[in-house]
mmCIF file of C-alpha atoms in Angstrom:
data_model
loop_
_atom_site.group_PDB
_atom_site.id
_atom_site.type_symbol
_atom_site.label_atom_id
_atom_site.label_comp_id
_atom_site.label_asym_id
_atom_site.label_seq_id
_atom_site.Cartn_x
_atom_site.Cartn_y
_atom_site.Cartn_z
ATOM 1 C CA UNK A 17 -14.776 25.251 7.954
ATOM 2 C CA UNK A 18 -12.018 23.656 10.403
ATOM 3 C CA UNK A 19 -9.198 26.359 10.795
ATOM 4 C CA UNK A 20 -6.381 23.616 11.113
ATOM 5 C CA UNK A 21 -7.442 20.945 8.185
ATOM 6 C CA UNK A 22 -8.186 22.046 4.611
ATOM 7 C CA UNK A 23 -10.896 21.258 1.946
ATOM 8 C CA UNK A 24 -8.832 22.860 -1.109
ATOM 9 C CA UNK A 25 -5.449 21.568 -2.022
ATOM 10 C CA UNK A 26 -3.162 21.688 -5.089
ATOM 11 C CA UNK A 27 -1.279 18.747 -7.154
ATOM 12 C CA UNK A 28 1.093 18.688 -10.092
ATOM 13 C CA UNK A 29 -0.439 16.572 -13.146
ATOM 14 C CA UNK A 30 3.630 15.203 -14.259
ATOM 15 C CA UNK A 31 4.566 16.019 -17.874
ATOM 16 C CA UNK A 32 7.431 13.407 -17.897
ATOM 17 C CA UNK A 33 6.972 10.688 -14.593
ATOM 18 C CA UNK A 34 9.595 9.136 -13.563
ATOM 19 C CA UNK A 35 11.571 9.203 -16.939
ATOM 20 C CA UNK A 36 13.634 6.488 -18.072
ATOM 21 C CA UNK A 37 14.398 5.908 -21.748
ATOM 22 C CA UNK A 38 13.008 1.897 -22.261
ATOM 23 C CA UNK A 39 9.362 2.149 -19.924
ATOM 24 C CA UNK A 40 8.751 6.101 -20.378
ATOM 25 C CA UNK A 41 5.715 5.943 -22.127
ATOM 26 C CA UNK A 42 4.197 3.156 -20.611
ATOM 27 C CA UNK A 43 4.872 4.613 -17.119
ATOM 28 C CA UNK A 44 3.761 8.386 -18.032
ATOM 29 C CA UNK A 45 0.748 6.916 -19.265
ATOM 30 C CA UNK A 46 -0.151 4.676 -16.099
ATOM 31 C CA UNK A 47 0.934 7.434 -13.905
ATOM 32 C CA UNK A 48 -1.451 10.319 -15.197
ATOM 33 C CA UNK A 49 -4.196 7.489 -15.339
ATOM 34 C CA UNK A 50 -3.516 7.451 -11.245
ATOM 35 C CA UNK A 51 -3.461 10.877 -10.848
ATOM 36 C CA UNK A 52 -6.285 11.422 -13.023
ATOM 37 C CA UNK A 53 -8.316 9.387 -11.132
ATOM 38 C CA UNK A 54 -7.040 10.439 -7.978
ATOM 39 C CA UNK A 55 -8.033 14.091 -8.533
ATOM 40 C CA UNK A 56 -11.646 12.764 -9.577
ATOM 41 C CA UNK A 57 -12.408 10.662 -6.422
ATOM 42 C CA UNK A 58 -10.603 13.599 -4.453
ATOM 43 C CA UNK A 59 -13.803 16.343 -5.763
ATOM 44 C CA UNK A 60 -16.513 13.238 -5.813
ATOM 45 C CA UNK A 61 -16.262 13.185 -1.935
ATOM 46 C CA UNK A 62 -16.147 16.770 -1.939
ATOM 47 C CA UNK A 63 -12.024 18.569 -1.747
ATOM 48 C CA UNK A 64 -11.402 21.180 -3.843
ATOM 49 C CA UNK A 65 -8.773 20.276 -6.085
ATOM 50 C CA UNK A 66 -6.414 22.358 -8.114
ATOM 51 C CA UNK A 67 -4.233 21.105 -10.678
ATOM 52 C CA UNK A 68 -1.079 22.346 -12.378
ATOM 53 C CA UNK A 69 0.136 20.748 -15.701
ATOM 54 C CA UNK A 70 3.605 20.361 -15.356
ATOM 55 C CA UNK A 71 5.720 21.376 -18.426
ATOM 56 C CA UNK A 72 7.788 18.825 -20.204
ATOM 57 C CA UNK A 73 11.242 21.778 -19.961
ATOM 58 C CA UNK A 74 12.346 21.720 -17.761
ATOM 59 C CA UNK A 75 12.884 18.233 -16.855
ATOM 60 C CA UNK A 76 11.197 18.197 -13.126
ATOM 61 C CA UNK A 77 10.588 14.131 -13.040
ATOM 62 C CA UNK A 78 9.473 14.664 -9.436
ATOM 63 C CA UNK A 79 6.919 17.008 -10.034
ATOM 64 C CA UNK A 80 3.927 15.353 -8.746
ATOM 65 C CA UNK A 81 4.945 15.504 -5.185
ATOM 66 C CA UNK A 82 4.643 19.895 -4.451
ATOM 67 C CA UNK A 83 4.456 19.480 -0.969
ATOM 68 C CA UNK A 84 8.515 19.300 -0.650
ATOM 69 C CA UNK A 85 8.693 22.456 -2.176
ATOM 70 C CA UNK A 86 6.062 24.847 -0.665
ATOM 71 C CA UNK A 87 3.767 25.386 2.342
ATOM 72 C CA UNK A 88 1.183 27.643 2.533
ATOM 73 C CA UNK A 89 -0.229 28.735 6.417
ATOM 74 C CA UNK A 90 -3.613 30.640 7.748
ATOM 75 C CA UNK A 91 -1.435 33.953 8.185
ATOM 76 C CA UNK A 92 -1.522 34.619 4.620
ATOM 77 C CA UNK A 93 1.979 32.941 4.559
ATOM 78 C CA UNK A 94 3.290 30.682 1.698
ATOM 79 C CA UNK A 95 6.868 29.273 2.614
ATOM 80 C CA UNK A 96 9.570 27.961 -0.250
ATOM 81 C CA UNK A 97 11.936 25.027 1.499
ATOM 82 C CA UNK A 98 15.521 24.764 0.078
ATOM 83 C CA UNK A 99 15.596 21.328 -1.655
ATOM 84 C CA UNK A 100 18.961 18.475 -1.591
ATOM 85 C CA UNK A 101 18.293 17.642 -5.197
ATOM 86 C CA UNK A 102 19.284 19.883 -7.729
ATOM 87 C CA UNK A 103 16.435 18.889 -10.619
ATOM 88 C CA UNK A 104 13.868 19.339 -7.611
ATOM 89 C CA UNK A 105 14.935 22.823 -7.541
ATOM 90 C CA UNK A 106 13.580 23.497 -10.772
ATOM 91 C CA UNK A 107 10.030 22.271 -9.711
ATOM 92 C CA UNK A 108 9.338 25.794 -7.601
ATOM 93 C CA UNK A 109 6.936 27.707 -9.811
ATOM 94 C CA UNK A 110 4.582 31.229 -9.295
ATOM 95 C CA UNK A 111 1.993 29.371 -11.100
ATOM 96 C CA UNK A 112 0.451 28.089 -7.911
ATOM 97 C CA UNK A 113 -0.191 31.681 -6.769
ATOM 98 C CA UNK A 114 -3.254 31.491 -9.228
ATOM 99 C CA UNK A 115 -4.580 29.284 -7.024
ATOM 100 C CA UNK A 116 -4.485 31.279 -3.783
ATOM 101 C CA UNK A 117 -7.970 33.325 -2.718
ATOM 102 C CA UNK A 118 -6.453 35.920 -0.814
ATOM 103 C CA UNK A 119 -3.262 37.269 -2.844
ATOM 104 C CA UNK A 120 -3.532 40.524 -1.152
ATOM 105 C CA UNK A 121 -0.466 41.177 1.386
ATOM 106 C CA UNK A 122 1.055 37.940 0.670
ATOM 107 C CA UNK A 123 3.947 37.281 3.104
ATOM 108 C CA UNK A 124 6.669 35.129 1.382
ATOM 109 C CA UNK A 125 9.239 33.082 3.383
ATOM 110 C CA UNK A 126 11.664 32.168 1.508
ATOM 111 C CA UNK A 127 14.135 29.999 2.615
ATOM 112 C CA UNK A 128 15.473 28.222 -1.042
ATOM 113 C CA UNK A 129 18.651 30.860 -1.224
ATOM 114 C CA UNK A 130 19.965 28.149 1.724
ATOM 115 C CA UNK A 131 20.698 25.505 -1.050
ATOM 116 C CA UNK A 132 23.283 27.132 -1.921
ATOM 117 C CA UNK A 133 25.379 26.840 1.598
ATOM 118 C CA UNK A 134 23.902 22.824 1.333
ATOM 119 C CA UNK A 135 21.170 23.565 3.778
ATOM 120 C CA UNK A 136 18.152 21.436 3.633
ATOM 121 C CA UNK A 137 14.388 21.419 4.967
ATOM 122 C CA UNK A 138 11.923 19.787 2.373
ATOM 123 C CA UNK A 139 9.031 21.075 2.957
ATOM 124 C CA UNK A 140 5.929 18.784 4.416
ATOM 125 C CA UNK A 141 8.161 15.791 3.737
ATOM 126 C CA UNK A 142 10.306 16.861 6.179
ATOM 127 C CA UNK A 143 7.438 18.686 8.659
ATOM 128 C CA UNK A 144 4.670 16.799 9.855
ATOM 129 C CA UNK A 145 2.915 20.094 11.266
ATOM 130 C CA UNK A 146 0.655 19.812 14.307
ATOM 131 C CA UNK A 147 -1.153 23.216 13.083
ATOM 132 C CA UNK A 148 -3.972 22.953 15.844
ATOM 133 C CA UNK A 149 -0.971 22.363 18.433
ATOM 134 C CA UNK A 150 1.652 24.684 17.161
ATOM 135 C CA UNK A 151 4.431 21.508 16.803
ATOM 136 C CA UNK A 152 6.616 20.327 14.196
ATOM 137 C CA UNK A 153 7.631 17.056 14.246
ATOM 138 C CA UNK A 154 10.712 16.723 12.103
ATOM 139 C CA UNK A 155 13.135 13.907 11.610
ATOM 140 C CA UNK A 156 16.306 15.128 11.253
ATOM 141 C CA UNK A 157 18.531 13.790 8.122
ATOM 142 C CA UNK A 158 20.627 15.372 5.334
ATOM 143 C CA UNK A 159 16.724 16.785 3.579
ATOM 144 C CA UNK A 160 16.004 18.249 7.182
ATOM 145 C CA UNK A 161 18.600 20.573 8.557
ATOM 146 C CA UNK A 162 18.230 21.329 12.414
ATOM 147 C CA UNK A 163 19.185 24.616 12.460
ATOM 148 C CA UNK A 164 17.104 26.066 9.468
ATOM 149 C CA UNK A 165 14.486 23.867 11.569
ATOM 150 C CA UNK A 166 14.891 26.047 14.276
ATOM 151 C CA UNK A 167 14.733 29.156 12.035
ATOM 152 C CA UNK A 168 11.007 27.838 10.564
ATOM 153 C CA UNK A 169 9.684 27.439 14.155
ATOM 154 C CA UNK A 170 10.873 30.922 15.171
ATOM 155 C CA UNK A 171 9.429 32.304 12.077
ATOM 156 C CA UNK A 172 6.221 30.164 12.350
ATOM 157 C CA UNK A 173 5.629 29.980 15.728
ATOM 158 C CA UNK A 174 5.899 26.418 16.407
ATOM 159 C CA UNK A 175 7.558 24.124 19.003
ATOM 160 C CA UNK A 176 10.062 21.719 17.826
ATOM 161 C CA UNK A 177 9.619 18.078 18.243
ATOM 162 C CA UNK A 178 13.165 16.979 16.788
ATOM 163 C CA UNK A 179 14.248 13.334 16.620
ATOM 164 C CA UNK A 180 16.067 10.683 14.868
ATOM 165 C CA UNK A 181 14.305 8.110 12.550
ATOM 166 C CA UNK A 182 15.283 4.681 10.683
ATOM 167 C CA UNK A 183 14.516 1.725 8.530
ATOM 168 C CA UNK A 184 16.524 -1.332 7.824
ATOM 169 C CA UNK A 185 17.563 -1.907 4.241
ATOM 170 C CA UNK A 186 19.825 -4.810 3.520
ATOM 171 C CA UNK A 187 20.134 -5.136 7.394
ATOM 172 C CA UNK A 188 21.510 -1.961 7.992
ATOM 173 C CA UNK A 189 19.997 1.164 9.180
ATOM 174 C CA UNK A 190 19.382 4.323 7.041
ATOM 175 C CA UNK A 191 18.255 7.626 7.948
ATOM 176 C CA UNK A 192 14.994 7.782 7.124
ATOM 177 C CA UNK A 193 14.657 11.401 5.292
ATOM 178 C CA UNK A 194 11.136 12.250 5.232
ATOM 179 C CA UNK A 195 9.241 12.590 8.411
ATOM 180 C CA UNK A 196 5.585 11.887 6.495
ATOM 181 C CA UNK A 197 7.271 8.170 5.696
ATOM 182 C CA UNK A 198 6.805 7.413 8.932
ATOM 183 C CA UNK A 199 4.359 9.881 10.597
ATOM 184 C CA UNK A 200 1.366 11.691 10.128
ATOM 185 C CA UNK A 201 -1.035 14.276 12.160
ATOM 186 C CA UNK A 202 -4.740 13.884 11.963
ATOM 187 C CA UNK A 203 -6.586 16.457 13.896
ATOM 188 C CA UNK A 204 -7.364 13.882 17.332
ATOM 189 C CA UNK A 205 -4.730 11.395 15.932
ATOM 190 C CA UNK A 206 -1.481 10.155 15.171
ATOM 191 C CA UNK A 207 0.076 7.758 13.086
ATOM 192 C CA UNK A 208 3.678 6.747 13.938
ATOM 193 C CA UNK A 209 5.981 4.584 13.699
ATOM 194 C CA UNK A 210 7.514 4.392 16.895
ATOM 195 C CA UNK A 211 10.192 1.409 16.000
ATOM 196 C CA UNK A 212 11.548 3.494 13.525
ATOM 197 C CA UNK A 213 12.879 5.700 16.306
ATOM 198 C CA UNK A 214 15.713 3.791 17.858
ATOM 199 C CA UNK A 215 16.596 6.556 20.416
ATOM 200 C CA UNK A 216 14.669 5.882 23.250
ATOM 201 C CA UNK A 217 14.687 9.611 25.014
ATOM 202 C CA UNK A 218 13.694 10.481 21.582
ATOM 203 C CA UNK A 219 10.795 8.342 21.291
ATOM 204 C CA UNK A 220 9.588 8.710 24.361
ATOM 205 C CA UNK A 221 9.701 12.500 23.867
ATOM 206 C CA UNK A 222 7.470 11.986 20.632
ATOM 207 C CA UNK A 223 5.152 9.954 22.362
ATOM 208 C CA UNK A 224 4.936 12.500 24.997
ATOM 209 C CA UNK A 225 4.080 15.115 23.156
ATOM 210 C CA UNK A 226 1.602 13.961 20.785
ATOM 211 C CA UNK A 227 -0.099 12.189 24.138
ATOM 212 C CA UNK A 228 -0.177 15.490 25.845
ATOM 213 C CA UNK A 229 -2.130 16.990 22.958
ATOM 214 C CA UNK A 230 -4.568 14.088 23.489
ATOM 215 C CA UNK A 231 -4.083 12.399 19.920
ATOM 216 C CA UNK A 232 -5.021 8.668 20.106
ATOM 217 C CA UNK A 233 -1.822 6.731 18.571
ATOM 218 C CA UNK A 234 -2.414 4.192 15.618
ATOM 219 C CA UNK A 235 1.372 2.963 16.163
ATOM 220 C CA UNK A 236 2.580 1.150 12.699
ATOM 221 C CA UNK A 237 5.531 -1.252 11.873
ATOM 222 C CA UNK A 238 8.259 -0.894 9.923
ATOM 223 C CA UNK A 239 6.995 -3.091 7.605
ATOM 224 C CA UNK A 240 3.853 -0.918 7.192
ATOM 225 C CA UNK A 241 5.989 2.120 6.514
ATOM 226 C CA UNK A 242 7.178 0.246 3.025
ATOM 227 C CA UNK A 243 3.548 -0.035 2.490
ATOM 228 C CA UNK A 244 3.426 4.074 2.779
ATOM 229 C CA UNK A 245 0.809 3.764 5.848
ATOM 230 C CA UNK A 246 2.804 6.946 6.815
ATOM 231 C CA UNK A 247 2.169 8.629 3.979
ATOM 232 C CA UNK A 248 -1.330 9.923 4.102
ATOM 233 C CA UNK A 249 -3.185 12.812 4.691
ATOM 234 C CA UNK A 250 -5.978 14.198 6.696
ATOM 235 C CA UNK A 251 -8.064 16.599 4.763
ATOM 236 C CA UNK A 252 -11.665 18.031 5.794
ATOM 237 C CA UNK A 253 -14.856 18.339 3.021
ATOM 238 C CA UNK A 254 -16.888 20.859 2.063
ATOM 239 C CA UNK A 255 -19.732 19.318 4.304
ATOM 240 C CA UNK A 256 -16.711 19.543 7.391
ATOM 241 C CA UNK A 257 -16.299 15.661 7.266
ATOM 242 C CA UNK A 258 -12.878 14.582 8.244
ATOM 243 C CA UNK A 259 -11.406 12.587 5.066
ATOM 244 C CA UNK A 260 -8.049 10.317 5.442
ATOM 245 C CA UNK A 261 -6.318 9.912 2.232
ATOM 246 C CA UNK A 262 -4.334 7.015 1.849
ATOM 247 C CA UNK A 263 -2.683 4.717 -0.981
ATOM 248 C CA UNK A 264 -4.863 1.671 -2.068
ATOM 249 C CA UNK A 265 -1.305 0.189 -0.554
ATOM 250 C CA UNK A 266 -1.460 1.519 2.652
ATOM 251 C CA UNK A 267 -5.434 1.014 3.457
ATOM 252 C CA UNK A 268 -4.509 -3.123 2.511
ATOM 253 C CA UNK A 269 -1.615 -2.748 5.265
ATOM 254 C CA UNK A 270 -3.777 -1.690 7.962
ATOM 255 C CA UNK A 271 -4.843 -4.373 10.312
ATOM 256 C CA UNK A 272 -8.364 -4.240 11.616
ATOM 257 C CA UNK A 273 -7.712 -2.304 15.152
ATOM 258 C CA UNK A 274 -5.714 1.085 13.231
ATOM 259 C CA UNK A 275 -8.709 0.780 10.949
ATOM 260 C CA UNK A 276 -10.927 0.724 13.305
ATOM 261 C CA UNK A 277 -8.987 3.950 15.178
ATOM 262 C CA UNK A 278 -9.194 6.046 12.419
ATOM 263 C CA UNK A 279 -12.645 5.598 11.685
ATOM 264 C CA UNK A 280 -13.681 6.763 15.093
ATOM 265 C CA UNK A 281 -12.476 9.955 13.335
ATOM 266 C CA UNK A 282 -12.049 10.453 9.468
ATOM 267 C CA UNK A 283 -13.897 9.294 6.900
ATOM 268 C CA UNK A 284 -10.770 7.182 4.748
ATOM 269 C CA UNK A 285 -10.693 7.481 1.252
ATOM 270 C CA UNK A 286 -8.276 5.221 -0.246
ATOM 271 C CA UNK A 287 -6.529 5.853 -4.084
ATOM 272 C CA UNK A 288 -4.901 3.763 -6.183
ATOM 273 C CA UNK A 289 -1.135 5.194 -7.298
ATOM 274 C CA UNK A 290 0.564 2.074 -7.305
ATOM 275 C CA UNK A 291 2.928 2.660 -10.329
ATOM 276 C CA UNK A 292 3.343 6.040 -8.846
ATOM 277 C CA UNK A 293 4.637 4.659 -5.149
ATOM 278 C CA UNK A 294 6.563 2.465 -7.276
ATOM 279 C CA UNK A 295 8.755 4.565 -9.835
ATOM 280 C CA UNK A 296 8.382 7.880 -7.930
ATOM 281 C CA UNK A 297 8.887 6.345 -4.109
ATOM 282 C CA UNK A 298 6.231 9.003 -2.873
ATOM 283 C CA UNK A 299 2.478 7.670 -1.765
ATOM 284 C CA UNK A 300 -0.845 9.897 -1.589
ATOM 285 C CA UNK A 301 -0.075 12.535 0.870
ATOM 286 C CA UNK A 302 3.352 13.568 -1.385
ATOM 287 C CA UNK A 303 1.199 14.457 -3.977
ATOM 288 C CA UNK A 304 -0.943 16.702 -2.176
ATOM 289 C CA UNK A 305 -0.371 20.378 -1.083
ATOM 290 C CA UNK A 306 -2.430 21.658 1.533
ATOM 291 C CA UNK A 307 -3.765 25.352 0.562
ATOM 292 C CA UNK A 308 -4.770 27.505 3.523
ATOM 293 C CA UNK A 309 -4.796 30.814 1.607
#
């Protein structure tokens, strides 16, 4: 099996989605539909998929989206990320440590203590983790503090590709606070959205990097980022198949040519969460956690 890309992964089935007093039925029920389905097509083309049912207490209406809370690495390593909302925090739970193969010797980073001086780093949301190249690409907002950044690299061993990212909402620009909005790493490509990145030293340094590394750019547009094109995920099959997850809204943004890019290397599986982008603002690759122990 590839040593950098993962066949078995772990997602929260949500207990209470997105809860709001008027639609919460209707939208728990169309959300674990989605998921439901989405685990099944996920094992059909052959990922090993674990699944936690979330608990209605406590109240964790972001549940379905793990990877902002843990990480888990090749060196036997699971890492717990200090999160900026408060009912996130009560999301971190040792039931996924049934799920791990090799419990023996477990080494435990745990960096969640740092919510308490406001200190931020959410997880894969806020990594997009070159594992192959040793480089994390991180966005830096208010959910991605630089100097705990630093801190994970040091521990980790990775390089830091730091940088500044945007998006225009009612003609302004916002900090964009997850890196996997607008960027993700396959293993011999990139998706990115360089626009987003209005420092040009800074973009050009991204660029740089992931051209050094050889990764063939699909480059996507701002507009394509609302349609969570960053937000996918390259996972590998139990035949060694490269498989690119993506939302049923995303693969009906691409245009023909970053189609036709990825397909040179993955295998792209799209999945229909469209009530879940839509009352949870997370897309396919939020709701998956890679396991690599």
């Amino acid at each position: 099996m590839k040593k950098n890309i993962t066949n078995k992964v772990l997602m929260v089935r949500p207990a209470l989605f997105a809860f709001n007093e008027k639609t919460a039925q209707e939208i728990q029920n169309s959300a674990l539909i989605e998921f439901d389905k989405m685990v099944e097509k996920l094992k059909s083309i052959g990922i090993d998929v674990k699944v936690i049912q979330d608990t209605k207490e406590p109240h964790t209406p972001d549940s379905i989206f793990p990877n902002n809370w843990f990480s888990t690495h090749y060196s036997n390593t699971v890492v717990l990320y200090p999160m900026f909302a408060e009912n996130r925090r009560l999301e971190r739970t040792d039931k996924i440590y049934e799920f791990f193969d090799n419990v023996d010797n477990l080494n435990i980073v745990d960096y969640s203590s740092l919510e308490k001086e406001n200190i931020f780093l959410e997880g894969t949301g806020a990594l997009v983790l070159d594992r192959k190249n040793k480089k994390a690409y991180c966005s830096l907002s208010q959910r991605a503090d630089e100097k705990l950044l630093d801190i994970f690299c040091e521990d980790a061993g990775y390089k830091k590709i730091a940088f500044h990212s945007y998006q225009t909402i009612n003609e302004e620009r916002k900090v964009i606070y997850h890196t996997n909005t607008m960027m993700a790493m396959g293993e011999n490509y990139a998706i990115l959205c360089a626009d987003s990145i209005d420092n040009l030293e800074e973009r050009a340094n991204v660029i740089g990097e992931l051209e050094k590394d050889k990764k063939e750019i699909v480059y996507i547009t701002e507009k394509q980022v609302e349609s969570f094109l960053g937000d996918v995920i390259e996972l590998v099959n139990n035949e060694g198949v490269n498989i690119c997850v993506m939302s049923a809204t995303a693969y009906s943004a691409l245009t023909d040519e970053q189609k036709s890019i990825i397909e040179k290397y993955d295998v792209i599986l799209p999945v229909d969460v469209h009530t879940i982008e839509k009352y949870g603002g997370g897309s396919a690759r939020c709701m998956i956690a890679e396991l690599f122990i």
